[in-house]
């Protein structure tokens, strides 16, 4: 029994993941070069408390992360390397936040109602429930073409739902990259606060994945913005 329990625990740990490497123009940058180093960089474990400040960027050392800022063009695709792969079922989302006046991507702490969602996916329901991000070793998103020039944080988030049938069971895997966006439009977006946008009781967070078999899913947080 002890051996089986150990194997199960080991399997769960191996299914955990991080997003350490920024991908742009076909180049995968060194781990944490442009991504703020996350608290789980060694354990790969999740955030489970949606009221914790860690739900924002999961930073190991807020304010002294050492990451640089990558210049990208609006309309380009930017991605993250997954270490090792997305090993649990659940939705993928990307948020951005524009650095406030007097701040840069490197100094901005992401506080306040500044986070807007630029992408989310959801499952396909059939004989089995399938998720587009399952097993991916890289994830990416298109930066909105209308976005005003400036410094931004790009936040990737994957919510693992395999244990989400009880409060606090959903697992959040996330990270924030530091970007300077150029060549876009003049659009700015209002946003939500992190923490603040999620409640543990939200239907996309408190979710029974297995039984009774679900037939729909509601992504938590705000709607995806459009240009």
PDB file of C-alpha atoms in Angstrom:
ATOM      1  CA  UNK A   1       0.000   0.000   0.000  1.00  0.00           C
ATOM      2  CA  UNK A   2       2.835   2.401   0.860  1.00  0.00           C
ATOM      3  CA  UNK A   3       4.454   1.667  -2.503  1.00  0.00           C
ATOM      4  CA  UNK A   4       1.219   2.382  -4.385  1.00  0.00           C
ATOM      5  CA  UNK A   5       0.712   5.619  -2.440  1.00  0.00           C
ATOM      6  CA  UNK A   6       4.264   6.709  -3.269  1.00  0.00           C
ATOM      7  CA  UNK A   7       3.776   5.940  -6.959  1.00  0.00           C
ATOM      8  CA  UNK A   8       0.535   7.923  -6.999  1.00  0.00           C
ATOM      9  CA  UNK A   9       2.220  10.870  -5.280  1.00  0.00           C
ATOM     10  CA  UNK A  10       5.159  10.726  -7.663  1.00  0.00           C
ATOM     11  CA  UNK A  11       2.809  10.649 -10.662  1.00  0.00           C
ATOM     12  CA  UNK A  12       0.931  13.701  -9.414  1.00  0.00           C
ATOM     13  CA  UNK A  13       4.179  15.621  -8.895  1.00  0.00           C
ATOM     14  CA  UNK A  14       5.419  14.714 -12.367  1.00  0.00           C
ATOM     15  CA  UNK A  15       2.158  16.039 -13.839  1.00  0.00           C
ATOM     16  CA  UNK A  16       2.832  19.514 -12.372  1.00  0.00           C
ATOM     17  CA  UNK A  17       4.333  22.178 -14.614  1.00  0.00           C
ATOM     18  CA  UNK A  18       5.792  25.653 -14.991  1.00  0.00           C
ATOM     19  CA  UNK A  19       6.093  28.203 -17.834  1.00  0.00           C
ATOM     20  CA  UNK A  20       9.739  29.326 -17.555  1.00  0.00           C
ATOM     21  CA  UNK A  21      10.813  30.184 -21.102  1.00  0.00           C
ATOM     22  CA  UNK A  22       9.473  32.950 -23.365  1.00  0.00           C
ATOM     23  CA  UNK A  23       9.123  32.051 -27.062  1.00  0.00           C
ATOM     24  CA  UNK A  24       9.240  34.755 -29.738  1.00  0.00           C
ATOM     25  CA  UNK A  25      10.138  34.696 -33.452  1.00  0.00           C
ATOM     26  CA  UNK A  26      10.953  31.014 -33.225  1.00  0.00           C
ATOM     27  CA  UNK A  27      13.442  31.474 -30.387  1.00  0.00           C
ATOM     28  CA  UNK A  28      12.932  29.914 -26.973  1.00  0.00           C
ATOM     29  CA  UNK A  29      14.709  32.119 -24.471  1.00  0.00           C
ATOM     30  CA  UNK A  30      16.566  30.871 -21.411  1.00  0.00           C
ATOM     31  CA  UNK A  31      14.412  30.019 -18.428  1.00  0.00           C
ATOM     32  CA  UNK A  32      13.391  33.093 -16.420  1.00  0.00           C
ATOM     33  CA  UNK A  33      15.224  35.471 -18.765  1.00  0.00           C
ATOM     34  CA  UNK A  34      11.998  37.324 -19.630  1.00  0.00           C
ATOM     35  CA  UNK A  35       9.601  35.497 -17.309  1.00  0.00           C
ATOM     36  CA  UNK A  36       9.359  36.391 -13.628  1.00  0.00           C
ATOM     37  CA  UNK A  37      10.693  33.448 -11.663  1.00  0.00           C
ATOM     38  CA  UNK A  38       7.818  31.621 -10.007  1.00  0.00           C
ATOM     39  CA  UNK A  39       7.605  30.275  -6.480  1.00  0.00           C
ATOM     40  CA  UNK A  40       7.200  26.759  -7.873  1.00  0.00           C
ATOM     41  CA  UNK A  41      10.305  26.841 -10.067  1.00  0.00           C
ATOM     42  CA  UNK A  42      11.578  23.747  -8.273  1.00  0.00           C
ATOM     43  CA  UNK A  43       8.440  22.042  -6.954  1.00  0.00           C
ATOM     44  CA  UNK A  44       6.277  22.782 -10.031  1.00  0.00           C
ATOM     45  CA  UNK A  45       3.326  22.833  -7.614  1.00  0.00           C
ATOM     46  CA  UNK A  46       0.168  24.924  -8.101  1.00  0.00           C
ATOM     47  CA  UNK A  47      -1.566  27.878  -6.494  1.00  0.00           C
ATOM     48  CA  UNK A  48      -4.862  26.755  -4.959  1.00  0.00           C
ATOM     49  CA  UNK A  49      -5.969  29.872  -3.023  1.00  0.00           C
ATOM     50  CA  UNK A  50      -7.614  32.357  -5.405  1.00  0.00           C
ATOM     51  CA  UNK A  51      -7.445  35.079  -2.736  1.00  0.00           C
ATOM     52  CA  UNK A  52      -3.651  34.837  -2.441  1.00  0.00           C
ATOM     53  CA  UNK A  53      -1.397  37.444  -4.058  1.00  0.00           C
ATOM     54  CA  UNK A  54       0.372  34.486  -5.690  1.00  0.00           C
ATOM     55  CA  UNK A  55      -2.586  34.135  -8.072  1.00  0.00           C
ATOM     56  CA  UNK A  56      -1.275  37.214  -9.905  1.00  0.00           C
ATOM     57  CA  UNK A  57       2.162  36.141 -11.152  1.00  0.00           C
ATOM     58  CA  UNK A  58       3.211  33.441  -8.636  1.00  0.00           C
ATOM     59  CA  UNK A  59       6.421  35.395  -8.065  1.00  0.00           C
ATOM     60  CA  UNK A  60       9.212  33.957  -5.957  1.00  0.00           C
ATOM     61  CA  UNK A  61      10.657  37.383  -5.098  1.00  0.00           C
ATOM     62  CA  UNK A  62       8.258  40.200  -6.022  1.00  0.00           C
ATOM     63  CA  UNK A  63      10.117  43.382  -6.936  1.00  0.00           C
ATOM     64  CA  UNK A  64      13.476  41.693  -7.495  1.00  0.00           C
ATOM     65  CA  UNK A  65      12.836  38.996 -10.069  1.00  0.00           C
ATOM     66  CA  UNK A  66      15.800  39.802 -12.346  1.00  0.00           C
ATOM     67  CA  UNK A  67      13.889  39.222 -15.591  1.00  0.00           C
ATOM     68  CA  UNK A  68      14.415  41.449 -18.638  1.00  0.00           C
ATOM     69  CA  UNK A  69      11.834  42.950 -20.996  1.00  0.00           C
ATOM     70  CA  UNK A  70      11.336  41.574 -24.513  1.00  0.00           C
ATOM     71  CA  UNK A  71      10.225  43.975 -27.274  1.00  0.00           C
ATOM     72  CA  UNK A  72       7.485  42.468 -29.470  1.00  0.00           C
ATOM     73  CA  UNK A  73       5.110  43.809 -32.124  1.00  0.00           C
ATOM     74  CA  UNK A  74       1.359  44.046 -31.719  1.00  0.00           C
ATOM     75  CA  UNK A  75      -0.205  41.256 -33.774  1.00  0.00           C
ATOM     76  CA  UNK A  76       2.738  38.921 -33.234  1.00  0.00           C
ATOM     77  CA  UNK A  77       2.529  35.562 -31.508  1.00  0.00           C
ATOM     78  CA  UNK A  78       4.270  35.156 -28.167  1.00  0.00           C
ATOM     79  CA  UNK A  79       4.530  31.881 -26.288  1.00  0.00           C
ATOM     80  CA  UNK A  80       5.833  30.057 -23.251  1.00  0.00           C
ATOM     81  CA  UNK A  81       7.749  26.811 -22.969  1.00  0.00           C
ATOM     82  CA  UNK A  82       6.037  24.369 -20.626  1.00  0.00           C
ATOM     83  CA  UNK A  83       8.184  22.385 -18.200  1.00  0.00           C
ATOM     84  CA  UNK A  84       7.489  19.598 -18.751  1.00  0.00           C
ATOM     85  CA  UNK A  85       4.038  19.583 -20.360  1.00  0.00           C
ATOM     86  CA  UNK A  86       0.453  20.453 -19.437  1.00  0.00           C
ATOM     87  CA  UNK A  87      -0.347  17.282 -17.569  1.00  0.00           C
ATOM     88  CA  UNK A  88      -3.846  17.943 -16.252  1.00  0.00           C
ATOM     89  CA  UNK A  89      -7.237  18.655 -17.874  1.00  0.00           C
ATOM     90  CA  UNK A  90      -8.490  22.233 -17.795  1.00  0.00           C
ATOM     91  CA  UNK A  91      -8.680  25.605 -19.565  1.00  0.00           C
ATOM     92  CA  UNK A  92      -5.831  27.796 -20.785  1.00  0.00           C
ATOM     93  CA  UNK A  93      -6.029  31.596 -20.653  1.00  0.00           C
ATOM     94  CA  UNK A  94      -3.809  34.607 -21.256  1.00  0.00           C
ATOM     95  CA  UNK A  95      -4.099  38.005 -19.592  1.00  0.00           C
ATOM     96  CA  UNK A  96      -2.210  41.259 -20.074  1.00  0.00           C
ATOM     97  CA  UNK A  97      -1.732  44.327 -17.877  1.00  0.00           C
ATOM     98  CA  UNK A  98      -0.266  47.656 -19.001  1.00  0.00           C
ATOM     99  CA  UNK A  99       2.341  49.156 -16.717  1.00  0.00           C
ATOM    100  CA  UNK A 100       0.946  52.226 -15.022  1.00  0.00           C
ATOM    101  CA  UNK A 101       2.426  55.714 -15.333  1.00  0.00           C
ATOM    102  CA  UNK A 102       5.963  55.900 -14.017  1.00  0.00           C
ATOM    103  CA  UNK A 103       6.392  52.098 -14.079  1.00  0.00           C
ATOM    104  CA  UNK A 104       8.092  49.713 -16.472  1.00  0.00           C
ATOM    105  CA  UNK A 105       7.413  46.062 -17.145  1.00  0.00           C
ATOM    106  CA  UNK A 106      10.240  45.297 -14.733  1.00  0.00           C
ATOM    107  CA  UNK A 107       8.981  47.470 -11.866  1.00  0.00           C
ATOM    108  CA  UNK A 108       5.224  47.158 -12.316  1.00  0.00           C
ATOM    109  CA  UNK A 109       3.646  44.928  -9.646  1.00  0.00           C
ATOM    110  CA  UNK A 110       0.335  44.354 -11.431  1.00  0.00           C
ATOM    111  CA  UNK A 111      -1.717  45.806  -8.614  1.00  0.00           C
ATOM    112  CA  UNK A 112      -5.228  47.138  -9.239  1.00  0.00           C
ATOM    113  CA  UNK A 113      -7.938  46.553 -11.845  1.00  0.00           C
ATOM    114  CA  UNK A 114      -5.457  46.322 -14.727  1.00  0.00           C
ATOM    115  CA  UNK A 115      -5.709  42.733 -15.999  1.00  0.00           C
ATOM    116  CA  UNK A 116      -7.612  42.061 -19.230  1.00  0.00           C
ATOM    117  CA  UNK A 117      -8.058  38.669 -20.852  1.00  0.00           C
ATOM    118  CA  UNK A 118      -6.867  38.223 -24.446  1.00  0.00           C
ATOM    119  CA  UNK A 119      -7.511  34.488 -24.879  1.00  0.00           C
ATOM    120  CA  UNK A 120      -9.291  31.530 -23.331  1.00  0.00           C
ATOM    121  CA  UNK A 121     -10.095  28.041 -24.514  1.00  0.00           C
ATOM    122  CA  UNK A 122     -12.612  25.457 -23.400  1.00  0.00           C
ATOM    123  CA  UNK A 123     -13.421  21.789 -23.698  1.00  0.00           C
ATOM    124  CA  UNK A 124     -15.162  19.740 -26.340  1.00  0.00           C
ATOM    125  CA  UNK A 125     -17.897  17.524 -24.932  1.00  0.00           C
ATOM    126  CA  UNK A 126     -18.518  14.118 -26.434  1.00  0.00           C
ATOM    127  CA  UNK A 127     -17.982  10.560 -25.340  1.00  0.00           C
ATOM    128  CA  UNK A 128     -14.910  11.989 -23.641  1.00  0.00           C
ATOM    129  CA  UNK A 129     -14.162  15.552 -22.551  1.00  0.00           C
ATOM    130  CA  UNK A 130     -11.146  16.914 -24.400  1.00  0.00           C
ATOM    131  CA  UNK A 131      -9.147  20.066 -23.695  1.00  0.00           C
ATOM    132  CA  UNK A 132      -7.107  21.836 -26.418  1.00  0.00           C
ATOM    133  CA  UNK A 133      -4.094  22.384 -24.166  1.00  0.00           C
ATOM    134  CA  UNK A 134      -3.715  18.831 -22.869  1.00  0.00           C
ATOM    135  CA  UNK A 135      -0.174  17.534 -23.300  1.00  0.00           C
ATOM    136  CA  UNK A 136       1.212  20.734 -24.829  1.00  0.00           C
ATOM    137  CA  UNK A 137       4.893  21.534 -24.343  1.00  0.00           C
ATOM    138  CA  UNK A 138       4.467  25.080 -25.683  1.00  0.00           C
ATOM    139  CA  UNK A 139       1.547  27.500 -25.469  1.00  0.00           C
ATOM    140  CA  UNK A 140       1.143  30.768 -27.362  1.00  0.00           C
ATOM    141  CA  UNK A 141      -1.143  33.719 -27.987  1.00  0.00           C
ATOM    142  CA  UNK A 142      -1.469  36.566 -30.491  1.00  0.00           C
ATOM    143  CA  UNK A 143      -0.902  40.026 -29.038  1.00  0.00           C
ATOM    144  CA  UNK A 144      -3.930  42.211 -29.975  1.00  0.00           C
ATOM    145  CA  UNK A 145      -3.184  44.298 -33.066  1.00  0.00           C
ATOM    146  CA  UNK A 146      -4.919  47.381 -31.646  1.00  0.00           C
ATOM    147  CA  UNK A 147      -2.958  47.459 -28.411  1.00  0.00           C
ATOM    148  CA  UNK A 148      -1.385  50.792 -27.440  1.00  0.00           C
ATOM    149  CA  UNK A 149       2.394  50.883 -27.321  1.00  0.00           C
ATOM    150  CA  UNK A 150       3.922  50.427 -23.897  1.00  0.00           C
ATOM    151  CA  UNK A 151       5.232  48.032 -21.278  1.00  0.00           C
ATOM    152  CA  UNK A 152       3.036  45.099 -20.310  1.00  0.00           C
ATOM    153  CA  UNK A 153       2.932  41.948 -18.274  1.00  0.00           C
ATOM    154  CA  UNK A 154       1.731  38.884 -20.183  1.00  0.00           C
ATOM    155  CA  UNK A 155       0.222  36.306 -17.831  1.00  0.00           C
ATOM    156  CA  UNK A 156      -0.312  32.678 -18.833  1.00  0.00           C
ATOM    157  CA  UNK A 157      -2.714  30.616 -16.735  1.00  0.00           C
ATOM    158  CA  UNK A 158      -3.755  26.993 -16.836  1.00  0.00           C
ATOM    159  CA  UNK A 159      -6.383  25.719 -14.402  1.00  0.00           C
ATOM    160  CA  UNK A 160      -6.169  22.007 -13.632  1.00  0.00           C
ATOM    161  CA  UNK A 161      -9.610  20.646 -12.826  1.00  0.00           C
ATOM    162  CA  UNK A 162      -8.918  17.018 -11.957  1.00  0.00           C
ATOM    163  CA  UNK A 163      -9.468  17.734  -8.225  1.00  0.00           C
ATOM    164  CA  UNK A 164     -11.809  20.724  -8.595  1.00  0.00           C
ATOM    165  CA  UNK A 165     -14.931  18.981  -7.319  1.00  0.00           C
ATOM    166  CA  UNK A 166     -14.293  20.364  -3.817  1.00  0.00           C
ATOM    167  CA  UNK A 167     -13.559  23.941  -2.757  1.00  0.00           C
ATOM    168  CA  UNK A 168      -9.860  24.728  -3.087  1.00  0.00           C
ATOM    169  CA  UNK A 169      -9.240  21.724  -5.294  1.00  0.00           C
ATOM    170  CA  UNK A 170      -8.621  23.586  -8.567  1.00  0.00           C
ATOM    171  CA  UNK A 171      -4.930  24.025  -9.324  1.00  0.00           C
ATOM    172  CA  UNK A 172      -3.593  27.180 -10.965  1.00  0.00           C
ATOM    173  CA  UNK A 173      -0.351  27.052 -12.936  1.00  0.00           C
ATOM    174  CA  UNK A 174       0.796  30.461 -14.138  1.00  0.00           C
ATOM    175  CA  UNK A 175       3.607  32.897 -14.870  1.00  0.00           C
ATOM    176  CA  UNK A 176       4.141  36.462 -16.094  1.00  0.00           C
ATOM    177  CA  UNK A 177       6.465  37.610 -18.875  1.00  0.00           C
ATOM    178  CA  UNK A 178       7.688  41.188 -19.282  1.00  0.00           C
ATOM    179  CA  UNK A 179       7.037  42.772 -22.684  1.00  0.00           C
ATOM    180  CA  UNK A 180       7.325  46.076 -24.501  1.00  0.00           C
ATOM    181  CA  UNK A 181       4.657  46.151 -27.221  1.00  0.00           C
ATOM    182  CA  UNK A 182       5.213  48.395 -30.238  1.00  0.00           C
ATOM    183  CA  UNK A 183       3.650  48.912 -33.657  1.00  0.00           C
ATOM    184  CA  UNK A 184       0.054  48.631 -32.523  1.00  0.00           C
ATOM    185  CA  UNK A 185      -2.857  51.014 -32.239  1.00  0.00           C
ATOM    186  CA  UNK A 186      -4.023  53.217 -29.416  1.00  0.00           C
ATOM    187  CA  UNK A 187      -6.396  50.872 -27.621  1.00  0.00           C
ATOM    188  CA  UNK A 188      -6.307  50.447 -23.855  1.00  0.00           C
ATOM    189  CA  UNK A 189      -8.584  48.147 -21.897  1.00  0.00           C
ATOM    190  CA  UNK A 190     -10.150  48.285 -18.470  1.00  0.00           C
ATOM    191  CA  UNK A 191      -9.467  45.233 -16.397  1.00  0.00           C
ATOM    192  CA  UNK A 192      -9.933  43.192 -13.253  1.00  0.00           C
ATOM    193  CA  UNK A 193      -7.808  42.750 -10.162  1.00  0.00           C
ATOM    194  CA  UNK A 194      -5.784  39.655  -9.346  1.00  0.00           C
ATOM    195  CA  UNK A 195      -6.556  38.573  -6.716  1.00  0.00           C
ATOM    196  CA  UNK A 196     -10.167  39.681  -6.881  1.00  0.00           C
ATOM    197  CA  UNK A 197     -11.397  38.407 -10.244  1.00  0.00           C
ATOM    198  CA  UNK A 198     -11.966  34.862  -8.998  1.00  0.00           C
ATOM    199  CA  UNK A 199     -13.975  33.275  -6.206  1.00  0.00           C
ATOM    200  CA  UNK A 200     -13.444  29.702  -5.037  1.00  0.00           C
ATOM    201  CA  UNK A 201     -17.132  29.075  -5.754  1.00  0.00           C
ATOM    202  CA  UNK A 202     -17.038  30.256  -9.389  1.00  0.00           C
ATOM    203  CA  UNK A 203     -18.515  27.512 -11.598  1.00  0.00           C
ATOM    204  CA  UNK A 204     -15.337  27.274 -13.685  1.00  0.00           C
ATOM    205  CA  UNK A 205     -13.229  26.779 -10.539  1.00  0.00           C
ATOM    206  CA  UNK A 206     -15.486  24.620  -8.379  1.00  0.00           C
ATOM    207  CA  UNK A 207     -16.206  22.047 -11.081  1.00  0.00           C
ATOM    208  CA  UNK A 208     -17.055  18.363 -11.050  1.00  0.00           C
ATOM    209  CA  UNK A 209     -15.080  17.004 -13.969  1.00  0.00           C
ATOM    210  CA  UNK A 210     -15.965  13.317 -13.763  1.00  0.00           C
ATOM    211  CA  UNK A 211     -19.419  12.549 -12.347  1.00  0.00           C
ATOM    212  CA  UNK A 212     -22.117  13.479 -13.024  1.00  0.00           C
ATOM    213  CA  UNK A 213     -20.584  13.892 -16.442  1.00  0.00           C
ATOM    214  CA  UNK A 214     -20.622  17.623 -17.297  1.00  0.00           C
ATOM    215  CA  UNK A 215     -22.104  18.952 -20.520  1.00  0.00           C
ATOM    216  CA  UNK A 216     -20.892  22.561 -20.326  1.00  0.00           C
ATOM    217  CA  UNK A 217     -18.157  24.679 -18.835  1.00  0.00           C
ATOM    218  CA  UNK A 218     -18.023  28.370 -17.884  1.00  0.00           C
ATOM    219  CA  UNK A 219     -14.574  29.966 -17.908  1.00  0.00           C
ATOM    220  CA  UNK A 220     -13.912  32.042 -14.789  1.00  0.00           C
ATOM    221  CA  UNK A 221     -12.916  35.709 -14.946  1.00  0.00           C
ATOM    222  CA  UNK A 222     -13.755  38.421 -17.461  1.00  0.00           C
ATOM    223  CA  UNK A 223     -14.679  38.019 -21.107  1.00  0.00           C
ATOM    224  CA  UNK A 224     -11.934  38.110 -23.739  1.00  0.00           C
ATOM    225  CA  UNK A 225     -11.366  41.634 -25.053  1.00  0.00           C
ATOM    226  CA  UNK A 226     -11.685  42.467 -28.743  1.00  0.00           C
ATOM    227  CA  UNK A 227     -10.154  45.181 -30.893  1.00  0.00           C
TER     228      UNK A 227
END
